[in-house]
Coordinates of C-alpha atoms and ligand atoms in Angstrom, one line a residue:
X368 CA -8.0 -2.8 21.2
X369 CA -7.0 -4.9 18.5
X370 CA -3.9 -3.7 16.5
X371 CA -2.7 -3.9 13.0
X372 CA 0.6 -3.1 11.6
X373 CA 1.4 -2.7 8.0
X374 CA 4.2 -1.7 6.0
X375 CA 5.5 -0.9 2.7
X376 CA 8.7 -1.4 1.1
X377 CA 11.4 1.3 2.0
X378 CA 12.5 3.1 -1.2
X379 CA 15.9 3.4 -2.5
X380 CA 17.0 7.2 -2.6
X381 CA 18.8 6.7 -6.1
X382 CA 15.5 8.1 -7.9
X383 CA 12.5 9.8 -7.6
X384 CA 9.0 8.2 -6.8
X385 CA 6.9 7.0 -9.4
X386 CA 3.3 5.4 -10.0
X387 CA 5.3 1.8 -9.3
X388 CA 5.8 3.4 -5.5
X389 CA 2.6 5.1 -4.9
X390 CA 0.9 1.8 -5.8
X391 CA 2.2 -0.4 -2.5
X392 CA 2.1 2.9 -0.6
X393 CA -1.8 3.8 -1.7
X394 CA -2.1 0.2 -1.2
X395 CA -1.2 0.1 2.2
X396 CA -3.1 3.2 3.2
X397 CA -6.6 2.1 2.6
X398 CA -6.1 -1.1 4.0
X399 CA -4.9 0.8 7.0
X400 CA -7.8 3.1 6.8
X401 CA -9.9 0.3 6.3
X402 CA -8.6 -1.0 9.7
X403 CA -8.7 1.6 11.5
X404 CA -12.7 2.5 10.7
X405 CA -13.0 -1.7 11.7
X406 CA -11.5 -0.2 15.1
X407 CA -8.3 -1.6 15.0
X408 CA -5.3 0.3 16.6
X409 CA -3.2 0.6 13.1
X410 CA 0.4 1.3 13.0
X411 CA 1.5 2.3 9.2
X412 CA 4.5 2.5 8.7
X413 CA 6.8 3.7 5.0
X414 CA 10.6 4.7 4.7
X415 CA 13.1 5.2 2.8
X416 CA 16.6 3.2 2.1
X417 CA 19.4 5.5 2.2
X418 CA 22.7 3.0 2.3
X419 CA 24.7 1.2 -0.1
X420 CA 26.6 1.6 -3.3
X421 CA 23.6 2.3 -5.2
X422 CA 23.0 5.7 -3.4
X423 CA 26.8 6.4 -3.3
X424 CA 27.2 5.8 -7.5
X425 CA 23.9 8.0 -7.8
X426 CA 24.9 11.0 -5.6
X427 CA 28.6 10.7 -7.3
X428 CA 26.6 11.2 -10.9
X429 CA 25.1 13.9 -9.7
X430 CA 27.4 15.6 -7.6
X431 CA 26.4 15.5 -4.4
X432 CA 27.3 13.4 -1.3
X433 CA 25.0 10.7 -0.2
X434 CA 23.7 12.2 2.6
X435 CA 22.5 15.3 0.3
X436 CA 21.2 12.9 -2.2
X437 CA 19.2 11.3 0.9
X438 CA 17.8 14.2 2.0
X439 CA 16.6 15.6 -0.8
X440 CA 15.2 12.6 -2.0
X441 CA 13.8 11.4 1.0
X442 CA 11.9 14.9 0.9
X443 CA 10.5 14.2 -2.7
X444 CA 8.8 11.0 -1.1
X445 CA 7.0 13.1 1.5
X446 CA 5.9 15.4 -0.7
X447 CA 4.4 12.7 -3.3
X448 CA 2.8 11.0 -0.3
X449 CA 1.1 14.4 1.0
X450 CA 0.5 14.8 -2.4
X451 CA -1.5 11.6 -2.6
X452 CA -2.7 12.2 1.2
X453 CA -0.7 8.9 2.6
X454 CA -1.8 8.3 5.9
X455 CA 1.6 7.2 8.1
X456 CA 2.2 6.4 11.6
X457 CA 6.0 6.6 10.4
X458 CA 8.2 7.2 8.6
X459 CA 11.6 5.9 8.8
X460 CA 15.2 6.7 7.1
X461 CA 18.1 3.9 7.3
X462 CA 20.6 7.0 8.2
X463 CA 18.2 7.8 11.3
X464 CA 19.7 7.3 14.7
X465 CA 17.2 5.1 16.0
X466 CA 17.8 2.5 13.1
X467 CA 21.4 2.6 12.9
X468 CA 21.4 1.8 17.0
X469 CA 19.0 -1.2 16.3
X470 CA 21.1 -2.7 13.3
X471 CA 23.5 -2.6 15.5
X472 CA 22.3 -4.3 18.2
X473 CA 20.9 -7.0 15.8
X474 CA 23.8 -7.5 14.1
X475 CA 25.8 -8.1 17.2
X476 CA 22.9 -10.4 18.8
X477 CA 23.4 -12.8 15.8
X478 CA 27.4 -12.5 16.1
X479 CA 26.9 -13.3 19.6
X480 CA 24.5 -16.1 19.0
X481 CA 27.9 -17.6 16.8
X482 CA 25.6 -17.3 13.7
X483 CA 27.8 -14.6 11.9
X484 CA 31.4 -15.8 10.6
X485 CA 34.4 -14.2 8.7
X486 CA 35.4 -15.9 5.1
X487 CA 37.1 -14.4 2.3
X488 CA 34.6 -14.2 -1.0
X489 CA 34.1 -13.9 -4.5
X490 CA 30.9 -13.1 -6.3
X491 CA 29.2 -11.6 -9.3
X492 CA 27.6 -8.5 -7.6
X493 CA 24.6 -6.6 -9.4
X494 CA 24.7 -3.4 -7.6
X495 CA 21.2 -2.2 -9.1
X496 CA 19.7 -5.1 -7.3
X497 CA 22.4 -4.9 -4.2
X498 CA 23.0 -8.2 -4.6
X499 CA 25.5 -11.0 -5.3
X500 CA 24.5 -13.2 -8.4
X501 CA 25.1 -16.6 -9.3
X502 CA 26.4 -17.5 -12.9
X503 CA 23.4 -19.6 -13.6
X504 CA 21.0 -16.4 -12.9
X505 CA 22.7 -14.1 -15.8
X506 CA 21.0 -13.8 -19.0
X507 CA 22.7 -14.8 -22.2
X508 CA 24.7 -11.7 -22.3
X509 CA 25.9 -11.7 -19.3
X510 CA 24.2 -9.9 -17.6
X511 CA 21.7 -9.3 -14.6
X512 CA 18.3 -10.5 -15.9
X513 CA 16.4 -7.7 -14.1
X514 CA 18.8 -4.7 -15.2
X515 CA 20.2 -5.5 -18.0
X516 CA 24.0 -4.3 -17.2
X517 CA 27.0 -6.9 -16.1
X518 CA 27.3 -7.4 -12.6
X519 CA 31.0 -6.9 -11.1
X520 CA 33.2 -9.3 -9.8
X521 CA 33.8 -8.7 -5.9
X522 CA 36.0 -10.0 -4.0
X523 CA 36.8 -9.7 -0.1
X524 CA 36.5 -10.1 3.1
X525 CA 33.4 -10.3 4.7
X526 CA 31.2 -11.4 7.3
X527 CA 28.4 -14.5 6.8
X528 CA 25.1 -14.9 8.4
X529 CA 24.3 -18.8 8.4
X530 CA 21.1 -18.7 6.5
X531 CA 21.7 -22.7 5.4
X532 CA 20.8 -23.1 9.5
X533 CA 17.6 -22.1 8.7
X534 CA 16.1 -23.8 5.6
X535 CA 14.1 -26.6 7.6
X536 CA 11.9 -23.8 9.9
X537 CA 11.7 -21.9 6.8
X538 CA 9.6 -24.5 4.7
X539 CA 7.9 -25.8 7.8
X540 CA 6.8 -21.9 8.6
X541 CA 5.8 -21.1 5.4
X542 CA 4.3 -24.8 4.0
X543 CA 2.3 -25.3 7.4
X544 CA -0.5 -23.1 8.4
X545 CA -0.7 -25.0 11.1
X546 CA 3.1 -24.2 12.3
X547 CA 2.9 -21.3 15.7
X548 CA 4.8 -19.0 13.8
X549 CA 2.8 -19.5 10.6
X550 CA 4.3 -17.0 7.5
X551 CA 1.7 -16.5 5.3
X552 CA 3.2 -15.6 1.7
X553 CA 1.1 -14.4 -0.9
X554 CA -0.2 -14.8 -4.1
X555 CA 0.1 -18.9 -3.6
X556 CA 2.0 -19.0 -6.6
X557 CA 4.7 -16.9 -5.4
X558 CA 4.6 -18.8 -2.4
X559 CA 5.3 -22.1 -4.5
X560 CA 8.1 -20.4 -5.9
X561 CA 9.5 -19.7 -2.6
X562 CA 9.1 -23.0 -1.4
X563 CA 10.6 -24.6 -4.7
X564 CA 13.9 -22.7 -4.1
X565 CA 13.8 -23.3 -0.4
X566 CA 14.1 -27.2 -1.1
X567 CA 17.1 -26.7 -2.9
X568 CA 18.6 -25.6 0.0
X569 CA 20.0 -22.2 0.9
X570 CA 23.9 -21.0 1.2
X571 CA 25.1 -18.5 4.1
X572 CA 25.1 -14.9 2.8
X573 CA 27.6 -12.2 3.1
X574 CA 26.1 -9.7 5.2
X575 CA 28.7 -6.7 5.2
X576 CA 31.3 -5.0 2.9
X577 CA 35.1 -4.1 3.7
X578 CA 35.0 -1.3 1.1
X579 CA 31.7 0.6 1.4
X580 CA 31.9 3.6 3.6
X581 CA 28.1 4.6 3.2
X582 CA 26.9 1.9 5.5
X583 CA 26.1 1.1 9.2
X584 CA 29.4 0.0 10.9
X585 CA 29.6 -3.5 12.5
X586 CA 29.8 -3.1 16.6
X587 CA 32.0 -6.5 16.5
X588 CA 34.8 -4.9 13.1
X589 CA 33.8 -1.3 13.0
X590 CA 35.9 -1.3 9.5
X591 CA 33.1 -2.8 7.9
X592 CA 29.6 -1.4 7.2
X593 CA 26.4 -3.7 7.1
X594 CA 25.3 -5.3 3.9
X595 CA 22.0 -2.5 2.7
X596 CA 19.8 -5.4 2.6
X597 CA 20.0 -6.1 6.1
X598 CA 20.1 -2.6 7.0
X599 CA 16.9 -1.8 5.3
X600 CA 14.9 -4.6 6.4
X601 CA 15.3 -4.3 10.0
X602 CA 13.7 -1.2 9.3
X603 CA 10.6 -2.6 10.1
X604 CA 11.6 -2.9 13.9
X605 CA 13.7 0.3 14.5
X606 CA 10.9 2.6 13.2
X607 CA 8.4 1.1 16.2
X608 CA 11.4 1.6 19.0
X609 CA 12.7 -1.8 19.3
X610 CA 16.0 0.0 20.7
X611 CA 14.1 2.1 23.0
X612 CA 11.8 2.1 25.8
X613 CA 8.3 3.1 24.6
X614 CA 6.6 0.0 24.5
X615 CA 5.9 0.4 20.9
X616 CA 7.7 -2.5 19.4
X617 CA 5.9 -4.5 22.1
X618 CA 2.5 -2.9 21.1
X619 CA 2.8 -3.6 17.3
X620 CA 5.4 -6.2 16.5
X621 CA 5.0 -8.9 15.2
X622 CA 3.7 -6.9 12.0
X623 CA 0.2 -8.2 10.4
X624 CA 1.6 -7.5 6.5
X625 CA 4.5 -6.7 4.8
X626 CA 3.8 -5.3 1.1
X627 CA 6.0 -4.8 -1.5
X628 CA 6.2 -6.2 -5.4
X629 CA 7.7 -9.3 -6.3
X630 CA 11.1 -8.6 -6.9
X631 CA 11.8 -8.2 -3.6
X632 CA 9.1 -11.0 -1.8
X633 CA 12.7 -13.2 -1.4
X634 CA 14.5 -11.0 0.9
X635 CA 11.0 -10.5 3.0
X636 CA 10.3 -14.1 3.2
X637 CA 13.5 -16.2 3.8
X638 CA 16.2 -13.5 4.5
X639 CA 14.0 -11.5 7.3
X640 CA 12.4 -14.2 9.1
X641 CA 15.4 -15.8 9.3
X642 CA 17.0 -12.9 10.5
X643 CA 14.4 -12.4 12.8
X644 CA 14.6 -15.7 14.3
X645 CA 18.7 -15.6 14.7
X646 CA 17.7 -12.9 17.3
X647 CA 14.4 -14.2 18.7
X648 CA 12.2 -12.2 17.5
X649 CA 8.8 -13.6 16.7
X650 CA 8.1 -13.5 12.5
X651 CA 5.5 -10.9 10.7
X652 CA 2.6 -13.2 10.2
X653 CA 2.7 -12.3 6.2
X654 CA 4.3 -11.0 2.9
X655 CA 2.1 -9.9 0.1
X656 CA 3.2 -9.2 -3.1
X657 CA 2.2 -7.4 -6.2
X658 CA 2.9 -7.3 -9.6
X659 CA 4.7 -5.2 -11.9
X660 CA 3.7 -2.3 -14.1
X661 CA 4.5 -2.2 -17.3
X662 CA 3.3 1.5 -19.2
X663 CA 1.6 0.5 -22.7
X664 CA 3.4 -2.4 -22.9
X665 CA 6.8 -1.7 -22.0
X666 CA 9.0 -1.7 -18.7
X667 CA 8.8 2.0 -16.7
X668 CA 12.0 3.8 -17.3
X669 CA 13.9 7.0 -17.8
X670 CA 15.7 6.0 -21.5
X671 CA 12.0 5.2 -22.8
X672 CA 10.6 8.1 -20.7
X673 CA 7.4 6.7 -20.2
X674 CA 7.4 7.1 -15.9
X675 CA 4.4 8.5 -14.6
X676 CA 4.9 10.2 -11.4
X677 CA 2.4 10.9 -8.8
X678 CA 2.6 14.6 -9.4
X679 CA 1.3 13.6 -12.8
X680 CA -1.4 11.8 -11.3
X681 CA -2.9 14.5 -9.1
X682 CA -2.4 16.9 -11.7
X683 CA -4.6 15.1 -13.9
X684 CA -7.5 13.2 -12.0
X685 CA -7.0 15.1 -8.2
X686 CA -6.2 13.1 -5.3
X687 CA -9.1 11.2 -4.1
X688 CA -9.5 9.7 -8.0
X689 CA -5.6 9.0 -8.5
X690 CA -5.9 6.7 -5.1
X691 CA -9.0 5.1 -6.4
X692 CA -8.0 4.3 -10.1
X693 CA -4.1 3.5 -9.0
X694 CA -5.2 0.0 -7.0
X695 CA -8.4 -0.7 -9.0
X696 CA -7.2 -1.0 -12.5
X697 CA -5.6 -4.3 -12.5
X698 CA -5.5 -7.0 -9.7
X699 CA -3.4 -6.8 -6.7
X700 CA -0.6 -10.0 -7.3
X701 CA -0.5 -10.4 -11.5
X702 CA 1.9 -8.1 -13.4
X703 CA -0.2 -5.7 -15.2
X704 CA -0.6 -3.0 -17.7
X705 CA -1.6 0.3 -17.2
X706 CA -1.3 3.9 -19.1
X707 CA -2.6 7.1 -18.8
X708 CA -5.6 6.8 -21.2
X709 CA -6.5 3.4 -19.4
X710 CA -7.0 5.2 -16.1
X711 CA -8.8 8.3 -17.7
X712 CA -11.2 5.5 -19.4
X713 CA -11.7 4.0 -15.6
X714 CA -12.1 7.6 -14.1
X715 CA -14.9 8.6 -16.7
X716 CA -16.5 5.3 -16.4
X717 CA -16.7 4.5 -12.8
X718 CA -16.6 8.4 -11.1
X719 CA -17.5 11.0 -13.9
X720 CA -20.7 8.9 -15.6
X721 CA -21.6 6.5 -12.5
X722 CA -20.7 9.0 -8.7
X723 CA -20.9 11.9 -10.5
X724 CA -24.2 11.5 -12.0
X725 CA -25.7 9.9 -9.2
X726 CA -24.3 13.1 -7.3
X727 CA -25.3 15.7 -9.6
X728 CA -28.7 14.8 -10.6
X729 CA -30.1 14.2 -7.0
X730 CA -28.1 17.6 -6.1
X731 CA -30.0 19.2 -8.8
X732 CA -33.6 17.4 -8.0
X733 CA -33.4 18.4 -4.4
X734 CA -32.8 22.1 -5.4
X735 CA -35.5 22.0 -8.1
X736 CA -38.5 20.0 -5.8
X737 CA -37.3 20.5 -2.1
X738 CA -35.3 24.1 -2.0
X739 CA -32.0 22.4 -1.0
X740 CA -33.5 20.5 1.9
X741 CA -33.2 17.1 2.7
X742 CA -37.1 16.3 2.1
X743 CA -39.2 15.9 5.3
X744 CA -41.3 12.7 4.1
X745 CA -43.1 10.4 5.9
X746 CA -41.7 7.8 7.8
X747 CA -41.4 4.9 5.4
X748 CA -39.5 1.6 4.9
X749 CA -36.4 2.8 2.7
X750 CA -35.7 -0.2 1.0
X751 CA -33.2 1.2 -1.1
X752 CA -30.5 2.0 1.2
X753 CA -31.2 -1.1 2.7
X754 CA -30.3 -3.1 -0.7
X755 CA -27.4 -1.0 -1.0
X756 CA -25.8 -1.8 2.5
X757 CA -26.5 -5.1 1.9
X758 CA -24.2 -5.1 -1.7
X759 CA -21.4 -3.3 0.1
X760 CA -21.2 -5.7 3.3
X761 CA -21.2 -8.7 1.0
X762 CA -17.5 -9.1 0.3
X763 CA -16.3 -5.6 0.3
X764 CA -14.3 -5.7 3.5
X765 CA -12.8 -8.4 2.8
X766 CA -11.7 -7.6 -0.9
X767 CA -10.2 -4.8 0.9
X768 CA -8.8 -6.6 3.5
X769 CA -7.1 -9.8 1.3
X770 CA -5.7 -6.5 -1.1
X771 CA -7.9 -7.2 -3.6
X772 CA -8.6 -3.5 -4.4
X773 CA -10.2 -3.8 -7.8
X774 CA -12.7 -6.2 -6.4
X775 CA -14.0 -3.9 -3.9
X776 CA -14.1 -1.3 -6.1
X777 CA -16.4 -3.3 -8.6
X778 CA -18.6 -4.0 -5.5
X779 CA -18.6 -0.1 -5.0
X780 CA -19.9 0.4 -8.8
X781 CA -22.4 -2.3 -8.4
X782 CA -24.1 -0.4 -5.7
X783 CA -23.8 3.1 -6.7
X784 CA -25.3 1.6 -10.5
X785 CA -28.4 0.1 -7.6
X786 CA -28.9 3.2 -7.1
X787 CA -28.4 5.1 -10.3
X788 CA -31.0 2.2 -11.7
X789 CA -33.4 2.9 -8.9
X790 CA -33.4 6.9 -9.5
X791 CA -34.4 5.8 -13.6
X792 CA -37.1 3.5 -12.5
X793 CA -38.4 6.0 -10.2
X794 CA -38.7 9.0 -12.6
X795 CA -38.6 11.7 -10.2
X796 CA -39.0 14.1 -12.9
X797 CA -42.6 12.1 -13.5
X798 CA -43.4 11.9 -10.2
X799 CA -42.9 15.6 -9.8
X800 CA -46.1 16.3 -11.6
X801 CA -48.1 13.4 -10.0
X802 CA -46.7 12.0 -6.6
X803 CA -45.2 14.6 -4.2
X804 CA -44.9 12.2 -1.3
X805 CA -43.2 9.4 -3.4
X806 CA -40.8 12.1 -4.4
X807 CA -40.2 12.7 -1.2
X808 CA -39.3 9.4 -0.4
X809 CA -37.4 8.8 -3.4
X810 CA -34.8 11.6 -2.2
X811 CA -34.9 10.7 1.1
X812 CA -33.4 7.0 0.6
X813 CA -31.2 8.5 -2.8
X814 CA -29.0 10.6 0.2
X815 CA -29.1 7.7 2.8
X816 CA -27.5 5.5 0.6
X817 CA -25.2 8.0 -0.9
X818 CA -24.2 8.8 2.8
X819 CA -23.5 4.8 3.6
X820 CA -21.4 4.8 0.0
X821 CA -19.3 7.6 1.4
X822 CA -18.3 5.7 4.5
X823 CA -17.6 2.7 2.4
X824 CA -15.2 4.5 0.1
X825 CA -13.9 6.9 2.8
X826 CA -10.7 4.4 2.7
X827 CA -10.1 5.2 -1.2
X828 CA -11.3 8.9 -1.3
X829 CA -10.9 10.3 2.1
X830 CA -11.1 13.9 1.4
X831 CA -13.9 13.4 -1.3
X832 CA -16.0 11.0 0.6
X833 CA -15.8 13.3 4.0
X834 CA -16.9 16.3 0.9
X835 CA -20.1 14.1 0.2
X836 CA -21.4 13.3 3.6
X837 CA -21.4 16.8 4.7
X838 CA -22.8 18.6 1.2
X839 CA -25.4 15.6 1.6
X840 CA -26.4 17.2 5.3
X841 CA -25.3 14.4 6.9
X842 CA -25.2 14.5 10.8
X843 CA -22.2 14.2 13.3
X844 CA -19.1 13.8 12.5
X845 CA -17.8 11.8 9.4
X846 CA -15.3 9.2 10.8
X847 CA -17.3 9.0 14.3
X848 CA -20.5 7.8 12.7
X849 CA -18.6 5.4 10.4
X850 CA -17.0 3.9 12.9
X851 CA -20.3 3.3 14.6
X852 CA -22.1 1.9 11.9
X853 CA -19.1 -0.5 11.2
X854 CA -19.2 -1.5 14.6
X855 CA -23.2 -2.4 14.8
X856 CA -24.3 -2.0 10.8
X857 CA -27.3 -0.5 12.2
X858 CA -28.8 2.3 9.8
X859 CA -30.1 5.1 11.9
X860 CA -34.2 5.1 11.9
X861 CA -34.0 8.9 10.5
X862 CA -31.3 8.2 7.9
X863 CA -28.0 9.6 8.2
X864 CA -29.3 12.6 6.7
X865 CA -32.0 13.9 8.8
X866 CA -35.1 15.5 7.1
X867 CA -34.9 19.5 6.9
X868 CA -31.1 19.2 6.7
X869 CA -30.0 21.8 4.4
X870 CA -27.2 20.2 1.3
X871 CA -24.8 21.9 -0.6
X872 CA -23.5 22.6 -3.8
X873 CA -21.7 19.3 -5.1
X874 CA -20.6 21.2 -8.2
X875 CA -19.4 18.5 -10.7
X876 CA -17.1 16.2 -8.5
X877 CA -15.8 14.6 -11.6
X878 CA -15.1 16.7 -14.7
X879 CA -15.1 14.2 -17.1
X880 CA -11.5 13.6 -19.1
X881 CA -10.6 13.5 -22.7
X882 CA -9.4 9.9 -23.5
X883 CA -8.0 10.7 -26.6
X884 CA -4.6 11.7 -25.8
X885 CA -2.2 10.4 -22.8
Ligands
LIG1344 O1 13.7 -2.6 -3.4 N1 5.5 -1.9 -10.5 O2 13.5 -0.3 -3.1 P1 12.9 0.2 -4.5 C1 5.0 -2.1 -9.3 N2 14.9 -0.4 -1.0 N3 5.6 -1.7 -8.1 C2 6.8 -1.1 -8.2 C3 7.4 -0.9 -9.5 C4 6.7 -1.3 -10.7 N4 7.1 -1.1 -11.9 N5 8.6 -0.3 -9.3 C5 8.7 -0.1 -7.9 C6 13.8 -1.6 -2.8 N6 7.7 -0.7 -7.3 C7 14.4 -1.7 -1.4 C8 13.4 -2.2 -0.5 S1 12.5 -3.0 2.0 C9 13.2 -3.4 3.4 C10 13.8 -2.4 1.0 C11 7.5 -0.7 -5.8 O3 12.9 1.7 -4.4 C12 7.2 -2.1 -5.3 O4 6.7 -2.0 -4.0 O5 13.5 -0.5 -5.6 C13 8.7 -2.6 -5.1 O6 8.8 -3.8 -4.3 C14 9.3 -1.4 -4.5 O7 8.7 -0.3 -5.2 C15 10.8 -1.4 -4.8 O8 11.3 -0.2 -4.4

């Protein structure tokens, strides 16, 4: 069986999850659903990153230790993924056992391999961004350009990893496509950015701290911890057992994607690989990343109080549609805009007026003409259902599959608007009173092709799409018959909702939102 592993970033502890994280996390589920209906063997793994003097400042404000901090917030991004029913193979904590024995035994590979050193050090240190800044990077006050606050002046100690041995592969890796251990990083035009700074060369980097308690110790100097950056990205290794027997890491690595947004595409595609090739281990074959939100125009954040969490989400548009509108808004690479009203706009448009209706009203016909049956019609050519597979193969998969969300969600629209088009040119209302077989018909393909858009979107809406197939007496189980049709695209001869089938009650799926007010 083919495998597929993707990841998301793992999320820093200091705070609690907002629409920023569910994105790349509701991103990586559907692709990873996506996968798995394509019958792929799909590894998903999230996280969170519990180390560092970020986590040890925030528990300190609020008056815990870091490991109570950890838990508890750890526990608030379980919740916001069951919440937004997130899919994971794993989930992995920096302060689990398993991770701290494979950092360890990383660390001491590239010690071994004479590619870690001791010097003593002085740097501008930004500990928002857990990292060392350069003069030239600070904005005009002084400060780091990202958070806004002066960055302080360390000085110690500490152990180097020689990244500068490594710029050469790193172009050649990334520039060729060609190269055996090709690393694909995406959009191109971060990738350009990448390679621009990789031509001026790259300096060693410190890689632990002599005065941070709240870290992994180093097996070679136990009295220093390992930099939280290194830590958190060997993550990606630890959660899938590369320190222990299962086979796993052998199964899954080396990972398909990583995803993450851009401010941290650097460390994912210069610092890992080159990590990763220190210890010999093969390189994830890509890094994708996104943009960033801003909320009406301005940066998400506390002070402004603008952060819209994925409690606030569900609360207002349910699961299923809070997955859906989240990755379709705005493109998957650009930074973008986004606000409450725009994605109550998107879920009246595209599920309240277009699904909805097209639900409702042949709901509603099949009750009034048919007694709740799936109509027992002649065997005819369904033409319909045909037209609308054909839309949805055409590019959907591999919108989904290059993270282009809102593009396969467009596709979706176009064929559910086939199909809404093909229910007003048909008139059943009219034919009613003149053509009972050609109503028949008519309702017939309307449920065959709202079955096939239910598998399509199952990725997006899994609860909600499962919901249609069965109220739309479709036969067999939901994810068995989708996998099948994905595997041969054949469309049943009877439909996949038999004639006499008995539907149910849709309800209104989509209550349609107020747009007025946020
Ligand atoms: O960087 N817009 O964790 P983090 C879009 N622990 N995406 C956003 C966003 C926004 N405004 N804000 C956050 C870390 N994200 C490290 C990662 S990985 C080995 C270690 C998402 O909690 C986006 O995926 O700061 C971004 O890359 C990530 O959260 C940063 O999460």
């Amino acid at each position: 069986m083919k495998k597929y592993y993707i990841t998301t970033p793992i999320y820093y502890v200091n705070d609690k999850p907002h629409i920023g994280h569910a994105y790349t996390t509701i991103a990586a589920d559907i692709a990873a659903r996506w996968k798995k209906l394509q019958g792929f063997d799909v590894f998903f793994l999230t996280g969170t990153d519990e180390h560092g003097a970020k986590i040890v400042q925030s528990a300190q404000a609020k008056g815990k230790t870091p490991k109570e901090l950890c838990d508890e917030t750890s526990q608030y991004f379980k919740d916001a993924w069951a919440l937004l029913n997130i899919d994971y193979s794993g989930f992995i904590r920096t302060t689990d056992q398993k991770h701290e024995k494979t950092v360890q035994l990383i660390t001491q590979k590239l010690f071994d391999k004479q590619l870690i050193y001791k010097k003593q050090y002085e740097g501008l240190y930004c500990v928002h961004c857990e990292k060392f800044l350069a003069e030239k990077d600070l904005d005009e006050n002084g400060c780091c350009p990202d958070h806004k606050k002066p960055p302080v002046i360390q000085s110690e100690e500490n152990y180097f990893f020689k990244l500068s041995d490594f710029t050469e592969k790193l172009i050649s890796m990334i520039e060729d496509p060609k190269h055996p251990q090709h690393l694909e990083v995406l959009p191109e035009a971060r990738r350009n950015e990448i390679l621009g700074k990789l031509r001026l060369g790259l300096e060693d980097i410190s890689i632990s701290r002599a005065n941070l308690q709240w870290g992994i110790p180093l097996p070679f100097d136990a009295t220093q911890t390992v930099y939280v950056w290194v830590d958190a990205l060997i993550n990606y290794i630890s959660a899938i057992g590369y320190s222990d027997d299962t086979n796993t890491f052998e199964k899954y690595w080396p990972a398909e994607i990583h995803l993450m947004a851009k401010d941290i595409l650097w460390f994912h595609s210069v610092i890992w690989p080159a990590i990763l090739m220190g210890a010999g281990i093969p390189v994830h074959k890509s890094v994708y990343s996104h943009g960033f939100f801003t909320i009406n125009g301005e940066k998400m954040s506390k002070t402004i109080g603008n952060i819209i969490t994925p409690k606030e989400l569900v609360d207002k548009f349910g699961t299923d549609a809070s997955r859906y509108l989240a990755v379709s808004l705005i493109p998957f690479g650009p930074d973008g805009d986004i606000s409450m009203q725009a994605l109550s706009h998107k879920y009246n448009i595209d599920l309240a007026n277009n699904l909805g209706n097209l639900i409702s009203r042949t709901n509603k016909m099949t009750e009034k003409y048919f007694e709740g049956k799936i109509p027992d019609c002649q065997n005819f050519d369904d033409i319909l259902t045909k037209k609308v597979a054909a839309i949805l193969e055409n590019g959907y998969g591999q919108a989904i599959e290059s993270m282009q969300f809102h593009k396969a969600a467009e596709i979706f629209q176009q064929a559910i608007t086939l199909i809404n088009q093909q229910i007003e040119n048909d008139a059943p209302w009219k034919l009613a009173k003149t053509d009972t077989v050609k109503l028949a018909q008519c309702l017939f393909s309307y449920f065959q092709s709202t079955a096939l858009i239910a598998m399509y979107i199952a990725p997006f809406m899994p609860a909600l799409s499962k919901k249609i197939w069965t109220l739309a007496g479709a036969d067999g189980d939901f994810e068995t018959v989708s996998k099948k049709y994905f595997a041969d695209k054949i469309i049943p001869e009877n439909g996949f909702c038999p004639r006499g089938n008995k539907i149910g009650n849709f309800g209104i799926m989509f209550p349609r939102i107020e747009t007025d007010k946020k």
